mmCIF file of C-alpha atoms in Angstrom:
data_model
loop_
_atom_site.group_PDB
_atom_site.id
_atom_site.type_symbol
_atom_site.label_atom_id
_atom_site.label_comp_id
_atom_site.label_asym_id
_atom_site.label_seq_id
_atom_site.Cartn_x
_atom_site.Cartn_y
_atom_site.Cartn_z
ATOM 1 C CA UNK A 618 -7.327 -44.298 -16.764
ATOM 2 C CA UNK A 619 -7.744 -42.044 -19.887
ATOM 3 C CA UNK A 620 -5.395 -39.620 -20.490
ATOM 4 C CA UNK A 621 -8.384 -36.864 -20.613
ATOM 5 C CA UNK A 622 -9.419 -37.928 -17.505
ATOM 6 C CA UNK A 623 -6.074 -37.241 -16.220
ATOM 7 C CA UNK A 624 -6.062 -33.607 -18.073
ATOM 8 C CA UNK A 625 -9.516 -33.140 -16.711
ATOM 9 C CA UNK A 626 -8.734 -34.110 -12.962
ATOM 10 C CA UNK A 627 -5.751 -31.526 -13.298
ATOM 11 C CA UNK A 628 -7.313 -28.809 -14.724
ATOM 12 C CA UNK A 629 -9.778 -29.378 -11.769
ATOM 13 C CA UNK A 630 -7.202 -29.182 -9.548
ATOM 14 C CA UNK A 631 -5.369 -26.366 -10.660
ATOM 15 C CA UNK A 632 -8.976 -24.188 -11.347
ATOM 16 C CA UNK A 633 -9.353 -25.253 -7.331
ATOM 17 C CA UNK A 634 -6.210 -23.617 -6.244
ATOM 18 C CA UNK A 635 -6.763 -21.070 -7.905
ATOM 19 C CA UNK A 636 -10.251 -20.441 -6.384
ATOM 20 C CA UNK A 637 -8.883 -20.848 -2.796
ATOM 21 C CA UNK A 638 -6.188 -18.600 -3.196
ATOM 22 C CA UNK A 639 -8.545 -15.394 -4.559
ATOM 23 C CA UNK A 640 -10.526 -16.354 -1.612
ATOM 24 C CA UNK A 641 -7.863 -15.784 0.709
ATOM 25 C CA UNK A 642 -6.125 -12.609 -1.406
ATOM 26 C CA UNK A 643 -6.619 -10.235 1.628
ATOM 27 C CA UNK A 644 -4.462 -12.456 3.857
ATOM 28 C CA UNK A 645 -1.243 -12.030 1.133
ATOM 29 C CA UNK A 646 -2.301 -8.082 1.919
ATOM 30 C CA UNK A 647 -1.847 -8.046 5.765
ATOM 31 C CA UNK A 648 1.597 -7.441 7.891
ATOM 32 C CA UNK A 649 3.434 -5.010 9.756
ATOM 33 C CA UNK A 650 6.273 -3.897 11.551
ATOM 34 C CA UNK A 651 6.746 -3.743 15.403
ATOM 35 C CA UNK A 652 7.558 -0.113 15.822
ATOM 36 C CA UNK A 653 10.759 0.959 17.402
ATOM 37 C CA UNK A 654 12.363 4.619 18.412
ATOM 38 C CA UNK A 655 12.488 6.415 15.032
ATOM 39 C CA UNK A 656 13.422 10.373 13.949
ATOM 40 C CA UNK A 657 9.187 10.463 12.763
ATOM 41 C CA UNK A 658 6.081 8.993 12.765
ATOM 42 C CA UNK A 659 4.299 9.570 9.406
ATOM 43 C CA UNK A 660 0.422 8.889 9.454
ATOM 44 C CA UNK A 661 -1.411 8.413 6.051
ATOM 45 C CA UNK A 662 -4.745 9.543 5.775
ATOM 46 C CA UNK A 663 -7.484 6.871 4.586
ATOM 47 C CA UNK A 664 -11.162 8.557 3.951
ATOM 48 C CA UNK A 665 -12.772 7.000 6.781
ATOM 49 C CA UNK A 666 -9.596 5.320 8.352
ATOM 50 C CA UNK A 667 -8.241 8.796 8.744
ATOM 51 C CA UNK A 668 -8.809 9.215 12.683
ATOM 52 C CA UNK A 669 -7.721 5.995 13.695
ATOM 53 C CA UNK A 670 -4.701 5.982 12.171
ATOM 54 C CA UNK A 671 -4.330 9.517 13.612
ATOM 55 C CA UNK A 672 -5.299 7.981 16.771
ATOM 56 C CA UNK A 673 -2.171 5.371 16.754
ATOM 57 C CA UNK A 674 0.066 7.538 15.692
ATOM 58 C CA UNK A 675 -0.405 10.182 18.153
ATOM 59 C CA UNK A 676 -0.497 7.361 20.721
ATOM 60 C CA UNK A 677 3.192 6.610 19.314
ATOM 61 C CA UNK A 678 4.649 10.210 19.797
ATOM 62 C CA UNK A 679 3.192 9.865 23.334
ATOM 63 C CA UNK A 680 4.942 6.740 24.407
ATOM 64 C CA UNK A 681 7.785 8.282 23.065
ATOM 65 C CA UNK A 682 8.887 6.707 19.579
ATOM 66 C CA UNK A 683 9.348 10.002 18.217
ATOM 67 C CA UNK A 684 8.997 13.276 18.527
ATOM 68 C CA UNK A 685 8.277 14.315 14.999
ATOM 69 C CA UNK A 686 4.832 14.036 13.570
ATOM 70 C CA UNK A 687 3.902 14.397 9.723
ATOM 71 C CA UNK A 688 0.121 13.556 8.793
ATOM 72 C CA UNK A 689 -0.605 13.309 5.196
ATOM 73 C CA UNK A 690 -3.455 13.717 2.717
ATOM 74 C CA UNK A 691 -5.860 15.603 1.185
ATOM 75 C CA UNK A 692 -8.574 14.916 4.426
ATOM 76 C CA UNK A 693 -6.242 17.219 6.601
ATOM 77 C CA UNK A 694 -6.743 20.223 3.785
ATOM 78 C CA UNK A 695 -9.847 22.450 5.075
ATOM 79 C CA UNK A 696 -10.356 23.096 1.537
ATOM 80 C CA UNK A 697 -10.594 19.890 -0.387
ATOM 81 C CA UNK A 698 -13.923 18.041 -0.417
ATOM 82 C CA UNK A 699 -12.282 14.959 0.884
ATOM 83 C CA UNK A 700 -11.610 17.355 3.996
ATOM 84 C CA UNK A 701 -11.470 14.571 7.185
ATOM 85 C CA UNK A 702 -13.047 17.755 10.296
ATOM 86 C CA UNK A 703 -12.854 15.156 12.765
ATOM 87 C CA UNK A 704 -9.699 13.876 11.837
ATOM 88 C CA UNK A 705 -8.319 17.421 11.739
ATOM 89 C CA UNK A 706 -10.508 18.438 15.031
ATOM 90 C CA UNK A 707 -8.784 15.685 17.046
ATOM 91 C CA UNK A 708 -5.081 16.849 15.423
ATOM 92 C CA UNK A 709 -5.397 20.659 16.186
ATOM 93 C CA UNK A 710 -6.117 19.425 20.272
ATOM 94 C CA UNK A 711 -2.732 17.537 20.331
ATOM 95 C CA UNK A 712 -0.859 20.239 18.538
ATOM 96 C CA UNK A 713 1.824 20.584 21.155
ATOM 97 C CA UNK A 714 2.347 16.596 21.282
ATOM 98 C CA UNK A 715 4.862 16.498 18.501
ATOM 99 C CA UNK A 716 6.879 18.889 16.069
ATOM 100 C CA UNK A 717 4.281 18.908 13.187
ATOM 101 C CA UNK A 718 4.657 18.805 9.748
ATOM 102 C CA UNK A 719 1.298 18.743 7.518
ATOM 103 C CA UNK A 720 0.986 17.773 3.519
ATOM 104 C CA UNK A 721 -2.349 18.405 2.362
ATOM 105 C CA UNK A 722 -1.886 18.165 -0.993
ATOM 106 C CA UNK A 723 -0.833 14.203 -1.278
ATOM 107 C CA UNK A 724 -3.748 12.007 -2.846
ATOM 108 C CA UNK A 725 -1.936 8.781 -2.883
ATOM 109 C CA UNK A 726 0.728 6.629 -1.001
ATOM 110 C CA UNK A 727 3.514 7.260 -3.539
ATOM 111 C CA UNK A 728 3.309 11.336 -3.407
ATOM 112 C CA UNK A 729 3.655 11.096 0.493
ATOM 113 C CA UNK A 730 6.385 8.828 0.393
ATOM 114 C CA UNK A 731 8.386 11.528 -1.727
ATOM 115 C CA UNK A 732 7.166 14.225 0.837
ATOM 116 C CA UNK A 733 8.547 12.060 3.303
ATOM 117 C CA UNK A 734 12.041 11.863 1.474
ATOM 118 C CA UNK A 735 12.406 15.054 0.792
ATOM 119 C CA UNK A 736 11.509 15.911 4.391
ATOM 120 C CA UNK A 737 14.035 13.532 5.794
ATOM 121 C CA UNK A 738 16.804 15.242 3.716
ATOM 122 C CA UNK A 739 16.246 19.167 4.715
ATOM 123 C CA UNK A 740 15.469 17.485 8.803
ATOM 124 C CA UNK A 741 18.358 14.632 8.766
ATOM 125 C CA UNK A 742 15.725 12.347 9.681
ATOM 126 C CA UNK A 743 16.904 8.715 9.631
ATOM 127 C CA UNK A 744 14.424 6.499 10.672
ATOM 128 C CA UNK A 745 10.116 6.520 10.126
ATOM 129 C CA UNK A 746 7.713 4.581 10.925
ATOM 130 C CA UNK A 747 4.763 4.694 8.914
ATOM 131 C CA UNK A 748 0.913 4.277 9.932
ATOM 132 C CA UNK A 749 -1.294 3.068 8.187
ATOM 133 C CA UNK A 750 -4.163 0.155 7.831
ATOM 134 C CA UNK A 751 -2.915 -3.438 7.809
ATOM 135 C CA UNK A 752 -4.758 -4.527 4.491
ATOM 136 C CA UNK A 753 -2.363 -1.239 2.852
ATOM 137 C CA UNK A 754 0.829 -2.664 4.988
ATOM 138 C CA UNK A 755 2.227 -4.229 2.003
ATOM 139 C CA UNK A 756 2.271 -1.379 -0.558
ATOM 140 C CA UNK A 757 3.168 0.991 1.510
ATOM 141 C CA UNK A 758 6.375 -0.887 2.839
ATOM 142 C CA UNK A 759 7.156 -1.000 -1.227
ATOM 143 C CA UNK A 760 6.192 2.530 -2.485
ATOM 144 C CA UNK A 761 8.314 4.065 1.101
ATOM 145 C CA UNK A 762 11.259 1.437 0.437
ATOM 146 C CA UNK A 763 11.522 2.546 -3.342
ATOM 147 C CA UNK A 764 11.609 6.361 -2.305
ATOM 148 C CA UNK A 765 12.920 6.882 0.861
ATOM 149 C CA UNK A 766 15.343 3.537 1.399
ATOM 150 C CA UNK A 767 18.754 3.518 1.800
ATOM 151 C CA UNK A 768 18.899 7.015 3.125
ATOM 152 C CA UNK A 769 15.561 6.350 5.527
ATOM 153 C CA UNK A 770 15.092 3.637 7.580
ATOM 154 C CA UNK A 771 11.336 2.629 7.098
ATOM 155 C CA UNK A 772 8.848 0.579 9.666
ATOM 156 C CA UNK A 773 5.066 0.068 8.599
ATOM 157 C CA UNK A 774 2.891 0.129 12.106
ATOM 158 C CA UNK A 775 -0.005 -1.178 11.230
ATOM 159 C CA UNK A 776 -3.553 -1.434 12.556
ATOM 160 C CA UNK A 777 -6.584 -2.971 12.015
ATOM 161 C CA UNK A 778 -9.302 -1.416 10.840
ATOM 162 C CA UNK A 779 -11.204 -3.093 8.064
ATOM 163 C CA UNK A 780 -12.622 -6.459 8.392
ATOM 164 C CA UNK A 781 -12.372 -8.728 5.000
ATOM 165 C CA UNK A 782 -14.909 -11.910 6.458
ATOM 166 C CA UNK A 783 -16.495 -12.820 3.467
ATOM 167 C CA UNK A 784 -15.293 -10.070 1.311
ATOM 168 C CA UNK A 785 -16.650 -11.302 -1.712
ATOM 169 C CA UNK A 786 -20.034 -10.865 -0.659
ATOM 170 C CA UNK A 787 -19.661 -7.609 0.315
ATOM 171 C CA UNK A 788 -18.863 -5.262 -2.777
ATOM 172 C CA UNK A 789 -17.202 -2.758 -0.749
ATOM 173 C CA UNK A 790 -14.655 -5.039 0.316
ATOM 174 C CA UNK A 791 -14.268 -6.730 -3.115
ATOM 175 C CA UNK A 792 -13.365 -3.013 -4.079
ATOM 176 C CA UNK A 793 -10.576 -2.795 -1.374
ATOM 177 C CA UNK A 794 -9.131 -6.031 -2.395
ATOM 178 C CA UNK A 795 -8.965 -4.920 -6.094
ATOM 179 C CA UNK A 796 -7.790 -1.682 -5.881
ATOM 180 C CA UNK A 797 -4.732 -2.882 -3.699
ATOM 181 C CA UNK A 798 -4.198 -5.475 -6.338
ATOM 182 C CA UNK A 799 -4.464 -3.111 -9.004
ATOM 183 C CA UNK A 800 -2.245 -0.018 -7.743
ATOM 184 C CA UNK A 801 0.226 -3.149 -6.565
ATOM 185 C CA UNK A 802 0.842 -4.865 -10.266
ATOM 186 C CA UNK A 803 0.921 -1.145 -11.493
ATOM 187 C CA UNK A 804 3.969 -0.356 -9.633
ATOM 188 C CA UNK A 805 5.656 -3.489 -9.931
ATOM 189 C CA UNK A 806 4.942 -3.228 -13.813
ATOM 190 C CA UNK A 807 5.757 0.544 -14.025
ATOM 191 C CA UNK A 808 8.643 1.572 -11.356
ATOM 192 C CA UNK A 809 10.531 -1.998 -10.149
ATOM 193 C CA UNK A 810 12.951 -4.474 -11.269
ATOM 194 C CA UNK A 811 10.158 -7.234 -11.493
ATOM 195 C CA UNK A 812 8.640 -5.431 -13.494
ATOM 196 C CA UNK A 813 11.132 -4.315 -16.281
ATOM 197 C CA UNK A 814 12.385 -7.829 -16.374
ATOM 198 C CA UNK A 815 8.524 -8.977 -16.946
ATOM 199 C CA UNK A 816 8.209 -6.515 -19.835
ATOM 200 C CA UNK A 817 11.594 -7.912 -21.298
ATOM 201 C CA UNK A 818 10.819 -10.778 -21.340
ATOM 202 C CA UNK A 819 7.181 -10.292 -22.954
ATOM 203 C CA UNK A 820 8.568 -8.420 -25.655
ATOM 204 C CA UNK A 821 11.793 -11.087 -26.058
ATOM 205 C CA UNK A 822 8.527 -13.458 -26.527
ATOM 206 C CA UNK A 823 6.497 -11.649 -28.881
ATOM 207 C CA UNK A 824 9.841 -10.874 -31.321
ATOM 208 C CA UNK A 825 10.780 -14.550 -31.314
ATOM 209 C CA UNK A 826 6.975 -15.854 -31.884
ATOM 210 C CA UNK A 827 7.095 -12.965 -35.168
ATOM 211 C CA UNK A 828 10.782 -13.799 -36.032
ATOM 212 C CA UNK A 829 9.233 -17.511 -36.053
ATOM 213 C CA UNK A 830 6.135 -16.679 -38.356
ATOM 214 C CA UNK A 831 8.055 -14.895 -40.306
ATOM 215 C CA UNK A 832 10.982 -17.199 -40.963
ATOM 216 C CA UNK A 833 8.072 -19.935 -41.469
ATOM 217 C CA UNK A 834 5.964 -18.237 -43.637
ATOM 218 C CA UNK A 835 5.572 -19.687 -47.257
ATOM 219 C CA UNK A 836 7.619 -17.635 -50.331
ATOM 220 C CA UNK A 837 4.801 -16.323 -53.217
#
């Protein structure tokens, strides 16, 4: 057989796998922790997701995991216009399930996480678990793990609350999917180790390729 016909089979291949695995992108998304007996349970706000994730985490401070409660986001402040009134109608009737602590100012996952922290210093909280949806599970097991970790033990209860069947059909869910991967290679790129060493190694690449031109380049 031809050696482009070999090329050509590859590059089939490869283009294949590489279809397959966008196709299943959500499923690299999904996880969670099994909660266990922790100093608070810290519920993220999600636009629409908001009350169910209020839902399991109030269903967590009444089996007893914890007796601290923080609820996050700007759809628990009465004044933003992403302002959640179910959400917050349903919180203000369990008011006496937990010791509550309310941000309303945090508009994304990294800003509560440093709530959190700074929480867990003035309480001498130890342990959290975290609620959220699963398709978010593995972000916000990073962003909490950067900021609170050693000092806070961090679980991510999950639930599930967003169907991806077919998501590239459905431009909604094509949105999710991108905007996780988006805000995900940000903060690996921006704020980890994987990230840094990336960048290094870009720029090691880019000075050798010009060191190379240049040391190749004709004399006038």
């Amino acid at each position: 057989m031809k050696k482009s016909v070999w090329v050509s089979l590859a590059v089939a291949c490869l283009a294949t796998l590489c279809f397959l695995s966008v196709l299943r992108l959500p499923e690299f998304f999904k996880g969670g922790d099994l909660p266990e007996r922790a100093d608070v349970i810290v519920v993220l706000a999600g636009g629409e997701r908001s009350l169910t994730r209020l839902e399991e985490g109030l269903r967590l401070v009444r089996t007893g995991y914890a007796t601290n409660l923080v609820v996050s986001g700007v759809e628990f402040n009465p004044r933003s216009e992403f302002f959640d009134e179910p959400t917050w109608e349903l919180l203000q009737r369990n008011l006496t399930t937990a010791h509550l602590f309310v941000d309303p100012q945090s508009d994304f996952t990294q800003k509560t996480a440093r709530f959190v922290r700074g929480l867990a210093q003035r309480e001498g909280w130890r342990s959290a678990l975290v609620v959220t949806s699963e398709y978010h599970w593995r972000r916000t097991r990073m962003l909490f793990r950067y900021e609170c970790e050693p000092a806070l033990l961090v679980r991510i209860v999950t639930i599930k609350d967003q169907s991806f069947d077919r998501w590239w059909r459905n431009s909604y869910r094509a949105w999710l999917v991108f905007s996780e991967c988006r805000a995900l290679a940000s903060f690996l790129l921006a704020q980890s180790y994987y990230g840094v060493a990336a960048l290094a190694v870009l720029v090691l690449i880019a000075g050798a390729f010009m060191l190379g031109i240049r040391m190749t380049k004709p004399s006038p």
